[in-house]
CSV table of C-alpha atoms in Angstrom, one decimal:
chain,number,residue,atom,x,y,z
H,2,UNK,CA,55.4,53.5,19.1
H,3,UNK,CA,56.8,56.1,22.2
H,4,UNK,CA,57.5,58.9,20.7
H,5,UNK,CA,61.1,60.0,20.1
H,6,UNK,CA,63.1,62.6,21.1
H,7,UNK,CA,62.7,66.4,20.1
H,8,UNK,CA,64.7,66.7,17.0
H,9,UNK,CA,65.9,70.0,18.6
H,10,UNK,CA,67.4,68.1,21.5
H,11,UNK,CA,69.0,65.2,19.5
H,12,UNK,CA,71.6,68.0,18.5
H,13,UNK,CA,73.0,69.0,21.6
H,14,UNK,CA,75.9,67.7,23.2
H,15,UNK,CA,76.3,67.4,27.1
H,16,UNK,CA,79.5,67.6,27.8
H,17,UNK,CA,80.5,65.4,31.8
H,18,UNK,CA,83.2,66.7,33.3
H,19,UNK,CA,86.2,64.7,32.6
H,20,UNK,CA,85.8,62.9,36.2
H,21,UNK,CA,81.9,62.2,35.9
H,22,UNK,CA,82.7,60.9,32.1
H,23,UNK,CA,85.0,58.6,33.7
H,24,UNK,CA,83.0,57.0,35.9
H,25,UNK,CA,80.0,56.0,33.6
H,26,UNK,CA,82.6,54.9,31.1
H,27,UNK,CA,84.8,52.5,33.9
H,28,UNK,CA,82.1,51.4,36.1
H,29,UNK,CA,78.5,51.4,34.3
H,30,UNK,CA,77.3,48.3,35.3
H,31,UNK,CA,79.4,47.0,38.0
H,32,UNK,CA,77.9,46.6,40.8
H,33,UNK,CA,80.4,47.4,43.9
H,34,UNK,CA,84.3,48.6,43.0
H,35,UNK,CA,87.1,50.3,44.1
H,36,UNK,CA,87.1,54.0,43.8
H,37,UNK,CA,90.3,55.1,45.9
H,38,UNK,CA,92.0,53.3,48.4
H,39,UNK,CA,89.9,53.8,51.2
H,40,UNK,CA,86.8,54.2,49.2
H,41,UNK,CA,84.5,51.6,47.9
H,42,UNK,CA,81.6,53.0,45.2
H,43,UNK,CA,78.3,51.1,44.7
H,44,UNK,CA,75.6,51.6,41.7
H,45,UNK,CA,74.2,48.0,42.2
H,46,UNK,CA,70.3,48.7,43.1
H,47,UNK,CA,70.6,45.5,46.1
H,48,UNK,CA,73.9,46.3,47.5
H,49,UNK,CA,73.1,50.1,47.7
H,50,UNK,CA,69.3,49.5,49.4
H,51,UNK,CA,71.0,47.1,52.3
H,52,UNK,CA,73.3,49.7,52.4
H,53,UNK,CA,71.2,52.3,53.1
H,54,UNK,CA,68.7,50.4,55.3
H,55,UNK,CA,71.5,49.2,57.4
H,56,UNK,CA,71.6,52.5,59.3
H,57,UNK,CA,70.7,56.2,59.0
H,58,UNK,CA,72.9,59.0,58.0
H,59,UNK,CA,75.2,60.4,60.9
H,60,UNK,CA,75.0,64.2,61.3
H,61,UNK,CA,78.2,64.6,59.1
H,62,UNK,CA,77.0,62.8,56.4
H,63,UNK,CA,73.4,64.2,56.0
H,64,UNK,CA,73.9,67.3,52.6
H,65,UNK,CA,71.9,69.8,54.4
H,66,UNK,CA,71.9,69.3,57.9
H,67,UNK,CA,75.9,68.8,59.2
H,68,UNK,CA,77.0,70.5,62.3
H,69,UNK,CA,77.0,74.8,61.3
H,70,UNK,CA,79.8,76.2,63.3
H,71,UNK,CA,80.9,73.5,65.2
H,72,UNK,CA,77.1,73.5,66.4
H,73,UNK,CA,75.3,70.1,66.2
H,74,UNK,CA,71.8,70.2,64.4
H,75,UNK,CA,69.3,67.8,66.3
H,76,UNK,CA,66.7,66.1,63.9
H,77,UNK,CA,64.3,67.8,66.0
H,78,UNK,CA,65.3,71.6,64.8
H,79,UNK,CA,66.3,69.9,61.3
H,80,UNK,CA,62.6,68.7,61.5
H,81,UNK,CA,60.9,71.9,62.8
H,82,UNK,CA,63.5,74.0,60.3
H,83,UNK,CA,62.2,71.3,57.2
H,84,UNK,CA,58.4,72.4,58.6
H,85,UNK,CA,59.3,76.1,58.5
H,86,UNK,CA,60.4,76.1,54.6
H,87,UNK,CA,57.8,73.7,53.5
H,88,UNK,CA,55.1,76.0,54.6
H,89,UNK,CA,56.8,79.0,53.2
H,90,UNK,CA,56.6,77.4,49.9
H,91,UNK,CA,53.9,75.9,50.2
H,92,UNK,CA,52.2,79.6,50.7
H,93,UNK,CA,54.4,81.1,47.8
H,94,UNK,CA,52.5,78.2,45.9
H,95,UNK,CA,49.0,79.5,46.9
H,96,UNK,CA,49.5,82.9,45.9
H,97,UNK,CA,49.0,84.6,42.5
H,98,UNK,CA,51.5,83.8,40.4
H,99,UNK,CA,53.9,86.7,38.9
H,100,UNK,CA,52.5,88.8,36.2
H,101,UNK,CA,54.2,89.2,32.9
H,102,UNK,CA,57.3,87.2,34.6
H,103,UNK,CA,60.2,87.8,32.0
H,104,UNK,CA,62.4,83.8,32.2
H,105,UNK,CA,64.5,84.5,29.6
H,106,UNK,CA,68.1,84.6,29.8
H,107,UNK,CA,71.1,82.1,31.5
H,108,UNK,CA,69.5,79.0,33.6
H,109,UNK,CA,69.7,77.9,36.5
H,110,UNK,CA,70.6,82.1,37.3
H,111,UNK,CA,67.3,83.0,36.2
H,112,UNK,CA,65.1,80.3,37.6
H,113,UNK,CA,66.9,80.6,40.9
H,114,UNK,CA,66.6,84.8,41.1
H,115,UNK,CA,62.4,83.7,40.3
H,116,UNK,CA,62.4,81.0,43.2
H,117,UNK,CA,64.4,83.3,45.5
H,118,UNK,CA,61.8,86.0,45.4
H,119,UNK,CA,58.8,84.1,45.0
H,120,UNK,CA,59.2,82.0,48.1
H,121,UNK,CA,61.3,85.0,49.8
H,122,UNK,CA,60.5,88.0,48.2
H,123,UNK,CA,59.0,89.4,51.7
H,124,UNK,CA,62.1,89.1,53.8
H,125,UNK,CA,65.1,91.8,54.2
H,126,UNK,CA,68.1,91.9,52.1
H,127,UNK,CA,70.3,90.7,54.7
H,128,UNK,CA,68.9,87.6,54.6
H,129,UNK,CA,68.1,87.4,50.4
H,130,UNK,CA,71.6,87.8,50.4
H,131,UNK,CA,72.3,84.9,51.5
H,132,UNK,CA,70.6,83.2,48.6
H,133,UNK,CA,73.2,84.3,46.3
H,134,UNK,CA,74.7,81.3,43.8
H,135,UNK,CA,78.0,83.4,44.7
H,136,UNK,CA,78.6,82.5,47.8
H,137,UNK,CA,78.7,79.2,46.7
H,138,UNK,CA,82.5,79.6,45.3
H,139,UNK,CA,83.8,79.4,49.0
H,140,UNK,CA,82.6,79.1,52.5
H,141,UNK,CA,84.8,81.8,53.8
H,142,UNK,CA,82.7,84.4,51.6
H,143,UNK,CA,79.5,82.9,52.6
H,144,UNK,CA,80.5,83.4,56.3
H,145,UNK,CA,81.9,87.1,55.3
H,146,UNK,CA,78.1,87.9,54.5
H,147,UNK,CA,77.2,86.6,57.5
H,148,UNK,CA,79.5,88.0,60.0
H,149,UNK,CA,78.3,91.3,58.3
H,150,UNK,CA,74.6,90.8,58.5
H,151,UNK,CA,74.9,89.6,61.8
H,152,UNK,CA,76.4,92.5,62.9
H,153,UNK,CA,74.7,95.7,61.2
H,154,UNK,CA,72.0,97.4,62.8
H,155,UNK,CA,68.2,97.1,62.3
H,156,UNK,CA,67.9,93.2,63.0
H,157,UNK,CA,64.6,92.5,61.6
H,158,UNK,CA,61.7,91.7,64.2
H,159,UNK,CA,59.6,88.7,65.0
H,160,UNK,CA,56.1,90.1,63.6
H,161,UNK,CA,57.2,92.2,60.3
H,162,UNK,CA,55.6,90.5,57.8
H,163,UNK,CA,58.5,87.9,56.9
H,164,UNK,CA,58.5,84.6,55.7
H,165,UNK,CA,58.3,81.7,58.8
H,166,UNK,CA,61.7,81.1,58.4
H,167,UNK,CA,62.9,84.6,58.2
H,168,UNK,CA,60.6,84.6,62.0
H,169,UNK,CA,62.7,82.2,63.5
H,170,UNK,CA,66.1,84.4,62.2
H,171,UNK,CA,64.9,87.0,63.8
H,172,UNK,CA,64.1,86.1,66.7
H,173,UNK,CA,67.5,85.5,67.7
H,174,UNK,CA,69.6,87.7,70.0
H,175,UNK,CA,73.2,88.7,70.6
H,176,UNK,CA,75.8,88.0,67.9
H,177,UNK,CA,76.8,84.6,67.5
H,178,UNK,CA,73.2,83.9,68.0
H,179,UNK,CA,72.3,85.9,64.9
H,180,UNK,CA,75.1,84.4,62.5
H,181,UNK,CA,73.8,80.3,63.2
H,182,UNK,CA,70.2,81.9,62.7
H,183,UNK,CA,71.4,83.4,59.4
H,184,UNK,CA,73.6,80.1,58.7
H,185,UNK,CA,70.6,78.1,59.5
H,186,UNK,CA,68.4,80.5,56.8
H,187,UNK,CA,70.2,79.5,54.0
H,188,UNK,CA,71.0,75.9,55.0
H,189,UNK,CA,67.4,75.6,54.9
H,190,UNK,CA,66.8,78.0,52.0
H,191,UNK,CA,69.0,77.9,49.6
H,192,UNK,CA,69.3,74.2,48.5
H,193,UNK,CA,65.6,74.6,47.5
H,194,UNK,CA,66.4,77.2,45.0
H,195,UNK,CA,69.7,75.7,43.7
H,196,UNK,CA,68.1,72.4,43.8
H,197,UNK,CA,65.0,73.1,41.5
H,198,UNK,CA,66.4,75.7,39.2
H,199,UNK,CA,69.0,73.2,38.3
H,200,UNK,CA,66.4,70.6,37.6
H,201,UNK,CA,64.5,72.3,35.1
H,202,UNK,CA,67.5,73.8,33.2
H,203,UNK,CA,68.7,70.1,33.1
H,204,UNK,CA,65.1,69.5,31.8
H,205,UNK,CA,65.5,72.0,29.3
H,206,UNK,CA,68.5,71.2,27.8
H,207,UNK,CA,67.9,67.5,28.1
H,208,UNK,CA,64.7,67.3,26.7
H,209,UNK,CA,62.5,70.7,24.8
H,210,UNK,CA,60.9,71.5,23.3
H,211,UNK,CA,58.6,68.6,24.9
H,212,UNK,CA,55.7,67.0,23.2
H,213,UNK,CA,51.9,68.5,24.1
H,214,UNK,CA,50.6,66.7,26.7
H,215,UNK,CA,53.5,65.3,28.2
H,216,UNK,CA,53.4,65.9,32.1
H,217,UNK,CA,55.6,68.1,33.8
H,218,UNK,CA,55.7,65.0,36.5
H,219,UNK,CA,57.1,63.1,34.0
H,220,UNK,CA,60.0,65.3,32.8
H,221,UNK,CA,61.3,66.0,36.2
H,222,UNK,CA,61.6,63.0,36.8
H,223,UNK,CA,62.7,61.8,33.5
H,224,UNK,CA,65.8,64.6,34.3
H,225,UNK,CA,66.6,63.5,37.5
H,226,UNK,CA,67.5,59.8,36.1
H,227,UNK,CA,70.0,61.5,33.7
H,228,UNK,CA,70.7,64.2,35.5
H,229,UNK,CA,71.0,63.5,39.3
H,230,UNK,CA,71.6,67.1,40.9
H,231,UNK,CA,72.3,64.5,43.9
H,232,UNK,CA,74.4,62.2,42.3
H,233,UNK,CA,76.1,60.3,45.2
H,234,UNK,CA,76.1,59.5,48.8
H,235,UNK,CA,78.4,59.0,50.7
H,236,UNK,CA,78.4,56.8,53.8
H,237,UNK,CA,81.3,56.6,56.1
H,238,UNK,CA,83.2,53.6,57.0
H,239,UNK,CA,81.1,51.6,59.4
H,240,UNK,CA,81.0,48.2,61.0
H,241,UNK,CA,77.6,47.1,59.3
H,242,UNK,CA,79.4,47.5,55.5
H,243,UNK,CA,81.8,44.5,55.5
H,244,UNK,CA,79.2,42.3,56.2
H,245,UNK,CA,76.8,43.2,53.8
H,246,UNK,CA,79.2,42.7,51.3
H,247,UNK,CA,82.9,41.0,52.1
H,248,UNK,CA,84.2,43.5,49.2
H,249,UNK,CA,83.9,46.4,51.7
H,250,UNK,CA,86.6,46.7,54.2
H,251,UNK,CA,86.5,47.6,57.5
H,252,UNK,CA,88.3,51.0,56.9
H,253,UNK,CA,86.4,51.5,53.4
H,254,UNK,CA,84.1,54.7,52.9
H,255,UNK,CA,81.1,53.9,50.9
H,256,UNK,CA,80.4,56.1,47.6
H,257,UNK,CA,76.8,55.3,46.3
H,258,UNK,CA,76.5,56.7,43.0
H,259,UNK,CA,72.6,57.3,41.3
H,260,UNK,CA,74.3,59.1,38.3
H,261,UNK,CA,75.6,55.3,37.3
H,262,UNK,CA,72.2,53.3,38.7
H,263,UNK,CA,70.5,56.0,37.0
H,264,UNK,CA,72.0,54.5,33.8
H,265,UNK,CA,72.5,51.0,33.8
H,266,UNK,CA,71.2,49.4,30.7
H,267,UNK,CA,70.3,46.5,32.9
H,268,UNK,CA,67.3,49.0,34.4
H,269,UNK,CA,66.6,50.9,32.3
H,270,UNK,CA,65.3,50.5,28.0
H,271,UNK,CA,67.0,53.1,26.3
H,272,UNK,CA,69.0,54.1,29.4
H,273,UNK,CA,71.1,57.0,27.5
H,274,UNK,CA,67.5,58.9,25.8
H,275,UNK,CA,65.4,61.1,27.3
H,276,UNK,CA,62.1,60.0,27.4
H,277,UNK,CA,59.4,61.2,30.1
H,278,UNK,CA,57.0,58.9,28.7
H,279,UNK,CA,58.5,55.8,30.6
H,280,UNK,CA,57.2,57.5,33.8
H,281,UNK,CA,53.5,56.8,32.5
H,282,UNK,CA,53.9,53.1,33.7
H,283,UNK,CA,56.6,53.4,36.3
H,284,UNK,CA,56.3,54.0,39.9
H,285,UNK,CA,59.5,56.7,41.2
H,286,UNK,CA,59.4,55.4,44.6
H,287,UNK,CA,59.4,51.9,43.7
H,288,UNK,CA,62.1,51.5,40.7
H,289,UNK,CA,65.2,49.8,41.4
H,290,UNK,CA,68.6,52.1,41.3
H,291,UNK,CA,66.4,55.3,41.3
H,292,UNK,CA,67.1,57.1,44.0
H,293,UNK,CA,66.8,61.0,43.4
H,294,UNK,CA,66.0,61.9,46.5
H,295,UNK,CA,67.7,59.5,49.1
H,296,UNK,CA,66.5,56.4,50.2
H,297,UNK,CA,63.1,55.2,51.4
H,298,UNK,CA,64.5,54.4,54.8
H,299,UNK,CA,65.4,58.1,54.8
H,300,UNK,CA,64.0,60.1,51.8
H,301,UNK,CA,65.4,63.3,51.0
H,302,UNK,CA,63.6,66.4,53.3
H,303,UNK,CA,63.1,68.8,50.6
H,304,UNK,CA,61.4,66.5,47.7
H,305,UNK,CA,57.8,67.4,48.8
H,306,UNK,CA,58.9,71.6,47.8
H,307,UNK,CA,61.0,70.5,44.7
H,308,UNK,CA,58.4,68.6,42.5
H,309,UNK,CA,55.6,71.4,42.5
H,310,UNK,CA,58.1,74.5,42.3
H,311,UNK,CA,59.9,72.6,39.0
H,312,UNK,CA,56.0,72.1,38.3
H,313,UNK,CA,55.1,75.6,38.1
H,314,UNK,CA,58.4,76.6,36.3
H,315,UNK,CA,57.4,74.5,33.3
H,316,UNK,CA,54.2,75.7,33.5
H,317,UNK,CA,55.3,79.0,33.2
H,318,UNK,CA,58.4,78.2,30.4
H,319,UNK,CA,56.2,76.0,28.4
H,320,UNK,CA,53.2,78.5,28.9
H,321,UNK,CA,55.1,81.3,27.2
H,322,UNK,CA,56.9,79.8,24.5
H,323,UNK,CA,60.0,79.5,25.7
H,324,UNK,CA,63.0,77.6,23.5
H,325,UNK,CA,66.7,76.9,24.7
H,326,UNK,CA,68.6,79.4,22.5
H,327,UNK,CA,68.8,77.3,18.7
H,328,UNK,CA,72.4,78.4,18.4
H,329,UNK,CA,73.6,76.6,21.9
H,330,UNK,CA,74.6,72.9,20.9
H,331,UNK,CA,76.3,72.1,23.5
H,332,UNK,CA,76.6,72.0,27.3
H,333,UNK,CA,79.6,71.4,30.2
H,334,UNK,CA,78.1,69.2,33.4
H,335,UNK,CA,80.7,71.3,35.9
H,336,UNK,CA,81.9,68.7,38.8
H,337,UNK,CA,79.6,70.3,41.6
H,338,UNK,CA,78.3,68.5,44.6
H,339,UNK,CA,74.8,69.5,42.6
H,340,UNK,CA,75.1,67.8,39.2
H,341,UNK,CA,73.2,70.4,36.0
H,342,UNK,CA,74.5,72.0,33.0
H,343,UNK,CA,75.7,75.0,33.3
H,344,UNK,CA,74.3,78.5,31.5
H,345,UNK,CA,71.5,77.3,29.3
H,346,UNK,CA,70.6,79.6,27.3
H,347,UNK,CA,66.6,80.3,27.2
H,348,UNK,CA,64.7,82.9,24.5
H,349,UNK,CA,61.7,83.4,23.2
H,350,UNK,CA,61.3,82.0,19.7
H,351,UNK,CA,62.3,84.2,16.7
């Protein structure tokens, strides 16, 4: 008998925005329709994997990596950049863990501000800054903080103790120089915080107080099947879609959409409850319609750094006791290019 869910999460409510409601309630199920006139979405596990074998991502269409400034990235310096973080967090990950850490309070804020210092903690303000969930409201503020940084006086220098990737920012010189090195910082940066904070507050809210024993493995990615924070792809019109599948036309973007493969009662037992359990006996990188981080013909750069930092999180929530706030029943799913509930509310038990 599996067990069931907490009693303490059965009584929440997430709450889709009315766009992402719409979708699972129109198209779970269906394998390729019509989104928009020009736009064709796809949750059908086949249709999506030839779609995504049939050529890699162009430079527009990769999430992190799209031209900064009018500036191509190579998949060389994605490649070297990718390098640079991983081994930043993979240090943060060999070091002594924060004493006394204090995780209470709104999530993913709080987990993101823990993530931001632990992996970063060393490097100046200027570029700390940058990791600020603010700046997400509008490109035009992000670039603000930039064109500011960029500018002020005592650039840091290559040697002061900063994090690999705050080495390559500063060893950039002259203006426009310094504001792609500090664009490039929290490319690079930034999506791993947002990324994993979000994932363990969709965790939380989907699924504590979890059962002892349960693996931390397993409720990530029991949290990233409900709760995609990459919930589509999209794939621009191209002459290899039409004949993989004759419903495509030549002019027709391509939506794929995990958040409705991620539910389809045809793939899934029980598609709609939370339970990590079903991980024990399934393979994440072999599972039809799960595709949490990308494709295997081009997996997602930053799932290697997002697995152990939710990892340690739970350790760290679960270690000290830590209960979504009793009174908090329900939860809005904001539609974000990075799918989580928004302001969880963790304490510590009364």
């Amino acid at each position: 008998m599996p067990p069931s869910p907490s009693s303490a999460a059965l009584k929440r409510t997430t709450v889709l925005h009315p766009r992402l409601a719409a979708l699972i309630r129109d198209h779970l199920g269906q394998d390729l329709f019509r989104l928009e006139p020009d736009t064709i979405g796809v949750a059908g596990p086949e249709v999506a994997d030839r779609i995504l074998a049939a050529r890699r991502a162009t430079e527009t269409e990769r999430p992190t990596f799209k031209p900064l400034q009018g500036r191509s990235i190579t998949r060389a310096e994605a490649s070297q950049i990718t390098r640079t973080i991983g081994n930043d967090v993979r240090e943060a990950l060999a070091g002594p863990v924060p004493e006394n850490v204090d995780l209470t309070g709104s999530w993913p804020l709080t987990g993101h501000l823990f993530l931001r210092d632990l992996i970063l903690g060393r490097d100046p303000r200027r570029l700390r800054m940058l990791m600020s969930r603010t700046l997400e409201l509008t490109p035009k503020l992000t670039w603000s903080v930039i064109a500011v940084g960029a500018a002020l006086p005592g650039w840091p220098r290559p040697g002061d103790r900063l994090t690999g990737l705050a080495e390559r920012t500063a060893r950039a010189e002259g203006y426009q120089e310094r504001r792609y090195a500090m664009g490039m910082y929290r490319r690079a940066a930034a999506p791993v915080c947002f990324t994993v904070s979000t994932l363990v507050a969709n965790a939380l809210w989907l699924g504590s107080p979890f059962a002892e024993g349960t693996p931390n493995r397993n409720i990530i990615l029991e949290s990233l099947r409900l709760l995609p924070p990459s919930w589509n792809l999209l794939r621009n019109a191209s002459p290899e879609y039409p004949a993989i599948d004759d419903r495509i036309g030549t002019g027709d973007d391509v939506l794929l959409l995990p958040l409705l493969s991620h539910r389809d009662p045809a793939l899934w037992d029980d598609p709609d409850t939370f339970r990590p359990e079903r991980w024990d006996h399934l393979d994440p990188e072999d599972t039809p319609g799960y595709l949490p981080f990308g494709h295997s013909s081009e997996r997602c750069w930053g799932r290697h750094m997002v697995m152990p930092l939710a990892e340690l999180l739970l350790d760290l929530i679960r270690g000290a006791g830590l209960v979504v706030d009793p009174g908090q029943r329900v939860a809005k799913v904001p539609l974000l290019g990075l799918l989580g509930v928004d302001d969880i509310r963790l304490v510590r038990p009364s």
